[in-house]
Amino acid sequence: MSSPAGFQAAKPVLAIEGLTVSFDGFKAVNDLNLYVDRNEVHVVIGPNGAGKTTVLDLICGKTKSTTGSIEFDGRELTKMREYDIVRAGVGRKFQNPSIYENLTVFENLEMSYPKGRKVFGALFFKRTAEVVARVEEVAGEIFLSELLDKQADLLSHGQKQWLEIGMLLMQDPALLMLDEPVAGMSVSERVQTAELLNRISKGRSVLVIEHDMEFVKSIAHRVTVLHQGKVLAEGSMEAVQTNPKVIEVYLGH
Ligand SMILES: Nc1ncnc2c1ncn2[C@@H]1O[C@H](COP(=O)(O)OP(=O)(O)OP(=O)(O)O)[C@@H](O)[C@H]1O
């Protein structure tokens, strides 16, 4: 297994082995092995229909596998319910942000804190110093410290994406999964997002699906190329980029 300089090789946090899912006989993911380490930003790339989103769906329990195993932090996820997988420490951001548009940045973050205010629990809610401190800490991480009182629908597209990442960070997941996090972002927002992902990978694992190769270069510790539900290549961005098979099926197009 290749690792960047200074990277401590250890037991992977996420170990996917022999994972297969068939939809009416079509194997969208086919005998897949994939490992993600702690402190790693691992990026999955590949052509449309390669099975990238399906892999994230399988990890978070949205789709159930036909065969194979997904071991996360010593627990087998394939038999667990979506809700329990979240509680086990897996956070997933979809492409479209699912924030509460009519609430402020502060309130959105607060809602996501395990001990924070809930949509239907507002009546008996007392805002504690612990919640406020955590909201402020996360807002700082996602570049929104100055915008805590702003209503979420007034944020830019990029800021909404960061807010959703922040909402996941409130739960301090050990594994954070992001599907095309910089789609629709400006150049400067992309640069900031790369910095953000690098920073938040410390102490946890980040698994990203991305098509933007410049962005992949700026964040990936390791890249897995999927093709027809299988691993076509894996390694550093440099190694993957010069791999003739990868150029043929993906990067050359
Ligand atoms: N629930 C489902 N039922 C039937 N087929 C599905 C289902 N989910 C995914 N597929 C099929 O599985 C294949 C892989 O889809 P997936 O969305 O995982 O690819 P992807 O690599 O994420 O592609 P893209 O880059 O376009 O998002 C596709 O052929 C898709 O049509």
Short mmCIF file of C-alpha atoms and ligand atoms in Angstrom, two decimals:
data_model
loop_
_atom_site.label_atom_id
_atom_site.label_comp_id
_atom_site.label_asym_id
_atom_site.label_seq_id
_atom_site.Cartn_x
_atom_site.Cartn_y
_atom_site.Cartn_z
CA MET A 1 0.00 0.00 0.00
CA SER A 2 1.61 3.32 -0.99
CA SER A 3 1.70 6.23 1.46
CA PRO A 4 2.77 9.85 1.24
CA ALA A 5 5.96 10.94 3.03
CA GLY A 6 5.59 10.97 6.79
CA PHE A 7 2.38 8.99 6.63
CA GLN A 8 2.11 6.25 9.27
CA ALA A 9 0.89 2.98 7.79
CA ALA A 10 -1.65 1.42 10.17
CA LYS A 11 -4.72 -0.80 10.06
CA PRO A 12 -7.21 0.86 7.71
CA VAL A 13 -10.22 2.51 9.32
CA LEU A 14 -12.38 1.38 6.43
CA ALA A 15 -11.77 -1.99 4.76
CA ILE A 16 -14.03 -2.97 1.89
CA GLU A 17 -13.52 -6.49 0.61
CA GLY A 18 -15.21 -8.48 -2.13
CA LEU A 19 -18.04 -5.97 -2.27
CA THR A 20 -20.62 -6.61 -4.99
CA VAL A 21 -24.04 -5.21 -5.68
CA SER A 22 -26.25 -6.41 -8.52
CA PHE A 23 -29.19 -4.46 -9.88
CA ASP A 24 -31.29 -6.92 -11.90
CA GLY A 25 -28.18 -8.93 -12.69
CA PHE A 26 -26.03 -5.86 -13.53
CA LYS A 27 -23.04 -5.59 -11.21
CA ALA A 28 -22.66 -1.86 -10.50
CA VAL A 29 -19.95 -2.72 -7.97
CA ASN A 30 -18.11 -5.92 -8.69
CA ASP A 31 -15.84 -7.66 -6.18
CA LEU A 32 -14.40 -4.38 -4.96
CA ASN A 33 -11.56 -4.05 -2.46
CA LEU A 34 -10.91 -0.56 -1.10
CA TYR A 35 -9.07 0.58 2.02
CA VAL A 36 -9.06 3.99 3.67
CA ASP A 37 -6.62 4.96 6.42
CA ARG A 38 -6.94 7.39 9.27
CA ASN A 39 -5.62 10.88 8.39
CA GLU A 40 -6.10 10.07 4.73
CA VAL A 41 -7.90 11.97 1.98
CA HIS A 42 -8.77 9.18 -0.44
CA VAL A 43 -10.30 10.16 -3.77
CA VAL A 44 -12.32 7.88 -6.03
CA ILE A 45 -12.35 8.84 -9.70
CA GLY A 46 -13.60 7.13 -12.84
CA PRO A 47 -15.93 7.49 -15.82
CA ASN A 48 -19.67 8.05 -15.51
CA GLY A 49 -21.42 4.89 -14.36
CA ALA A 50 -18.22 3.38 -12.90
CA GLY A 51 -19.97 2.76 -9.59
CA LYS A 52 -18.51 5.60 -7.50
CA THR A 53 -21.76 6.89 -6.00
CA THR A 54 -22.97 3.33 -5.46
CA VAL A 55 -19.88 2.64 -3.32
CA LEU A 56 -20.76 5.58 -1.05
CA ASP A 57 -24.40 4.40 -0.99
CA LEU A 58 -23.21 0.97 0.14
CA ILE A 59 -20.96 2.38 2.87
CA CYS A 60 -23.69 4.57 4.36
CA GLY A 61 -26.30 1.79 4.13
CA LYS A 62 -28.54 3.51 1.57
CA THR A 63 -27.97 0.52 -0.72
CA LYS A 64 -27.52 -3.03 0.56
CA SER A 65 -24.73 -5.17 -0.89
CA THR A 66 -25.29 -8.50 -2.59
CA THR A 67 -22.06 -9.92 -1.16
CA GLY A 68 -18.88 -8.72 0.49
CA SER A 69 -17.92 -6.84 3.60
CA ILE A 70 -17.46 -3.24 4.71
CA GLU A 71 -15.55 -3.11 7.97
CA PHE A 72 -15.38 0.28 9.63
CA ASP A 73 -13.53 0.79 12.88
CA GLY A 74 -13.91 -2.91 13.64
CA ARG A 75 -17.66 -3.03 12.85
CA GLU A 76 -19.36 -4.68 9.91
CA LEU A 77 -21.56 -2.09 8.20
CA THR A 78 -23.30 -4.22 5.58
CA LYS A 79 -25.91 -5.47 8.07
CA MET A 80 -26.43 -2.16 9.85
CA ARG A 81 -29.20 0.40 9.31
CA GLU A 82 -28.40 3.84 7.87
CA TYR A 83 -29.11 5.56 11.16
CA ASP A 84 -26.79 3.24 13.09
CA ILE A 85 -24.05 3.72 10.53
CA VAL A 86 -24.24 7.50 11.12
CA ARG A 87 -24.05 6.85 14.86
CA ALA A 88 -21.02 4.62 14.29
CA GLY A 89 -19.22 7.68 12.90
CA VAL A 90 -19.86 7.83 9.17
CA GLY A 91 -20.92 11.22 7.77
CA ARG A 92 -22.00 11.68 4.16
CA LYS A 93 -22.46 14.81 2.14
CA PHE A 94 -24.49 14.51 -1.01
CA GLN A 95 -23.98 16.73 -4.05
CA ASN A 96 -26.90 19.03 -3.28
CA PRO A 97 -26.65 20.73 0.09
CA SER A 98 -29.41 19.77 2.50
CA ILE A 99 -29.32 22.74 4.85
CA TYR A 100 -32.23 24.53 6.51
CA GLU A 101 -32.48 27.56 4.19
CA ASN A 102 -34.65 29.64 6.54
CA LEU A 103 -32.37 29.23 9.56
CA THR A 104 -29.11 31.02 10.30
CA VAL A 105 -25.66 29.49 9.96
CA PHE A 106 -25.53 29.23 13.76
CA GLU A 107 -28.88 27.45 13.96
CA ASN A 108 -28.00 25.04 11.17
CA LEU A 109 -24.83 24.01 12.99
CA GLU A 110 -26.63 23.85 16.33
CA MET A 111 -29.27 21.50 14.89
CA SER A 112 -26.57 19.07 13.88
CA TYR A 113 -24.90 18.83 17.26
CA PRO A 114 -25.78 15.54 18.94
CA LYS A 115 -26.75 17.47 22.10
CA GLY A 116 -28.04 20.54 20.27
CA ARG A 117 -31.45 21.92 19.49
CA LYS A 118 -33.66 19.68 17.34
CA VAL A 119 -36.25 20.88 14.87
CA PHE A 120 -39.10 19.68 17.08
CA GLY A 121 -37.32 20.12 20.41
CA ALA A 122 -37.11 23.93 20.39
CA LEU A 123 -39.66 24.39 23.17
CA PHE A 124 -37.56 22.85 25.93
CA PHE A 125 -34.19 23.69 24.49
CA LYS A 126 -31.59 25.54 26.53
CA ARG A 127 -28.54 26.68 24.57
CA THR A 128 -25.49 25.60 26.58
CA ALA A 129 -21.99 27.03 26.54
CA GLU A 130 -20.81 23.67 25.21
CA VAL A 131 -23.03 23.94 22.13
CA VAL A 132 -22.06 27.57 21.50
CA ALA A 133 -18.36 26.74 21.77
CA ARG A 134 -18.67 23.83 19.37
CA VAL A 135 -20.67 25.88 16.85
CA GLU A 136 -18.05 28.65 16.95
CA GLU A 137 -15.22 26.18 16.59
CA VAL A 138 -16.78 24.49 13.55
CA ALA A 139 -17.80 27.83 11.99
CA GLY A 140 -14.13 28.82 12.15
CA GLU A 141 -13.13 25.62 10.37
CA ILE A 142 -15.56 26.22 7.50
CA PHE A 143 -14.76 29.93 6.96
CA LEU A 144 -18.14 31.10 8.30
CA SER A 145 -17.20 32.70 11.64
CA GLU A 146 -18.31 36.13 10.45
CA LEU A 147 -21.59 34.85 9.06
CA LEU A 148 -23.09 33.01 12.04
CA ASP A 149 -26.21 35.21 12.05
CA LYS A 150 -26.76 35.11 8.31
CA GLN A 151 -29.75 33.20 7.01
CA ALA A 152 -28.52 30.15 5.10
CA ASP A 153 -30.39 30.92 1.87
CA LEU A 154 -28.36 34.14 1.56
CA LEU A 155 -25.04 32.27 1.46
CA SER A 156 -23.14 31.69 -1.79
CA HIS A 157 -23.27 28.22 -3.32
CA GLY A 158 -19.79 27.47 -1.97
CA GLN A 159 -20.63 28.71 1.51
CA LYS A 160 -23.70 26.45 1.55
CA GLN A 161 -21.48 23.49 0.70
CA TRP A 162 -19.13 24.42 3.55
CA LEU A 163 -22.06 24.79 5.91
CA GLU A 164 -23.17 21.28 5.13
CA ILE A 165 -19.65 20.01 5.73
CA GLY A 166 -19.78 21.91 9.03
CA MET A 167 -23.07 20.24 9.93
CA LEU A 168 -21.37 16.89 9.48
CA LEU A 169 -18.33 18.03 11.48
CA MET A 170 -20.62 18.91 14.41
CA GLN A 171 -21.05 15.16 14.85
CA ASP A 172 -17.30 14.61 14.65
CA PRO A 173 -17.46 11.65 12.24
CA ALA A 174 -14.45 9.35 11.97
CA LEU A 175 -15.17 8.97 8.25
CA LEU A 176 -16.45 11.83 6.13
CA MET A 177 -17.67 11.07 2.60
CA LEU A 178 -18.18 13.80 0.03
CA ASP A 179 -19.68 13.50 -3.44
CA GLU A 180 -18.21 16.12 -5.82
CA PRO A 181 -17.73 18.77 -3.12
CA VAL A 182 -16.46 21.53 -5.44
CA ALA A 183 -19.03 21.22 -8.25
CA GLY A 184 -20.23 24.74 -9.06
CA MET A 185 -17.64 26.44 -6.84
CA SER A 186 -15.49 29.42 -7.81
CA VAL A 187 -11.72 29.01 -8.14
CA SER A 188 -11.03 30.66 -4.78
CA GLU A 189 -13.72 28.53 -3.10
CA ARG A 190 -12.04 25.42 -4.54
CA VAL A 191 -8.70 26.46 -3.08
CA GLN A 192 -10.30 27.04 0.31
CA THR A 193 -12.15 23.71 0.12
CA ALA A 194 -8.87 21.89 -0.58
CA GLU A 195 -7.38 23.53 2.50
CA LEU A 196 -10.47 22.60 4.50
CA LEU A 197 -10.38 18.93 3.48
CA ASN A 198 -6.68 18.66 4.23
CA ARG A 199 -7.23 20.17 7.63
CA ILE A 200 -10.25 18.06 8.60
CA SER A 201 -8.59 14.83 7.50
CA LYS A 202 -6.33 15.09 10.55
CA GLY A 203 -7.56 12.51 13.01
CA ARG A 204 -10.20 11.14 10.67
CA SER A 205 -10.63 9.74 7.16
CA VAL A 206 -12.06 11.58 4.18
CA LEU A 207 -13.40 9.75 1.14
CA VAL A 208 -14.19 11.94 -1.87
CA ILE A 209 -15.69 11.34 -5.30
CA GLU A 210 -14.45 13.94 -7.75
CA HIS A 211 -14.19 14.62 -11.47
CA ASP A 212 -12.12 17.82 -11.28
CA MET A 213 -8.55 16.56 -11.72
CA GLU A 214 -6.89 19.82 -10.62
CA PHE A 215 -8.82 19.59 -7.39
CA VAL A 216 -8.01 15.90 -6.98
CA LYS A 217 -4.31 16.74 -7.35
CA SER A 218 -4.56 19.32 -4.61
CA ILE A 219 -6.22 17.04 -2.03
CA ALA A 220 -5.58 13.35 -2.71
CA HIS A 221 -3.20 11.33 -0.59
CA ARG A 222 -4.32 8.32 -2.58
CA VAL A 223 -6.51 7.85 -5.64
CA THR A 224 -8.59 4.83 -6.63
CA VAL A 225 -9.79 4.63 -10.21
CA LEU A 226 -13.03 2.72 -10.64
CA HIS A 227 -14.16 1.26 -13.94
CA GLN A 228 -17.19 -0.96 -14.41
CA GLY A 229 -17.50 -1.47 -10.67
CA LYS A 230 -13.89 -2.65 -10.24
CA VAL A 231 -10.61 -1.05 -9.24
CA LEU A 232 -8.71 -0.20 -12.41
CA ALA A 233 -5.76 1.43 -10.66
CA GLU A 234 -4.76 2.80 -7.29
CA GLY A 235 -1.92 4.92 -5.98
CA SER A 236 -0.68 8.49 -5.90
CA MET A 237 -2.21 10.97 -8.34
CA GLU A 238 1.09 10.99 -10.27
CA ALA A 239 1.08 7.21 -10.64
CA VAL A 240 -2.57 7.04 -11.62
CA GLN A 241 -2.32 9.90 -14.11
CA THR A 242 0.42 8.21 -16.08
CA ASN A 243 -1.17 4.75 -15.99
CA PRO A 244 -1.98 3.82 -19.64
CA LYS A 245 -5.16 1.93 -18.64
CA VAL A 246 -6.46 4.99 -16.77
CA ILE A 247 -5.66 7.29 -19.68
CA GLU A 248 -7.46 4.92 -22.03
CA VAL A 249 -10.73 4.60 -20.12
CA TYR A 250 -10.93 7.93 -18.34
CA LEU A 251 -8.34 10.68 -18.44
CA GLY A 252 -7.79 10.55 -22.19
CA HIS A 253 -11.44 11.49 -22.88
N1 LIG B 1 -30.63 1.69 -7.67
C1 LIG B 1 -30.15 1.35 -8.86
N2 LIG B 1 -30.83 0.53 -9.69
C2 LIG B 1 -30.36 0.18 -10.88
N3 LIG B 1 -29.17 0.58 -11.39
C3 LIG B 1 -28.44 1.42 -10.63
C4 LIG B 1 -28.89 1.85 -9.34
N4 LIG B 1 -27.93 2.66 -8.81
C5 LIG B 1 -26.94 2.74 -9.74
N5 LIG B 1 -27.25 2.01 -10.82
C6 LIG B 1 -26.41 1.82 -12.01
O1 LIG B 1 -25.12 1.47 -11.55
C7 LIG B 1 -24.11 2.06 -12.36
C8 LIG B 1 -23.18 2.84 -11.51
O2 LIG B 1 -23.80 4.05 -11.11
P1 LIG B 1 -23.10 5.13 -10.17
O3 LIG B 1 -24.06 6.27 -10.00
O4 LIG B 1 -22.59 4.48 -8.96
O5 LIG B 1 -21.88 5.61 -11.08
P2 LIG B 1 -20.89 6.82 -10.85
O6 LIG B 1 -19.52 6.28 -11.06
O7 LIG B 1 -21.18 7.50 -9.57
O8 LIG B 1 -21.27 7.77 -12.07
P3 LIG B 1 -21.31 9.39 -12.19
O9 LIG B 1 -19.89 9.82 -12.32
O10 LIG B 1 -22.07 9.59 -13.47
O11 LIG B 1 -22.01 9.91 -10.99
C9 LIG B 1 -24.84 2.88 -13.41
O12 LIG B 1 -24.93 2.11 -14.59
C10 LIG B 1 -26.20 3.11 -12.80
O13 LIG B 1 -27.18 3.27 -13.79
#
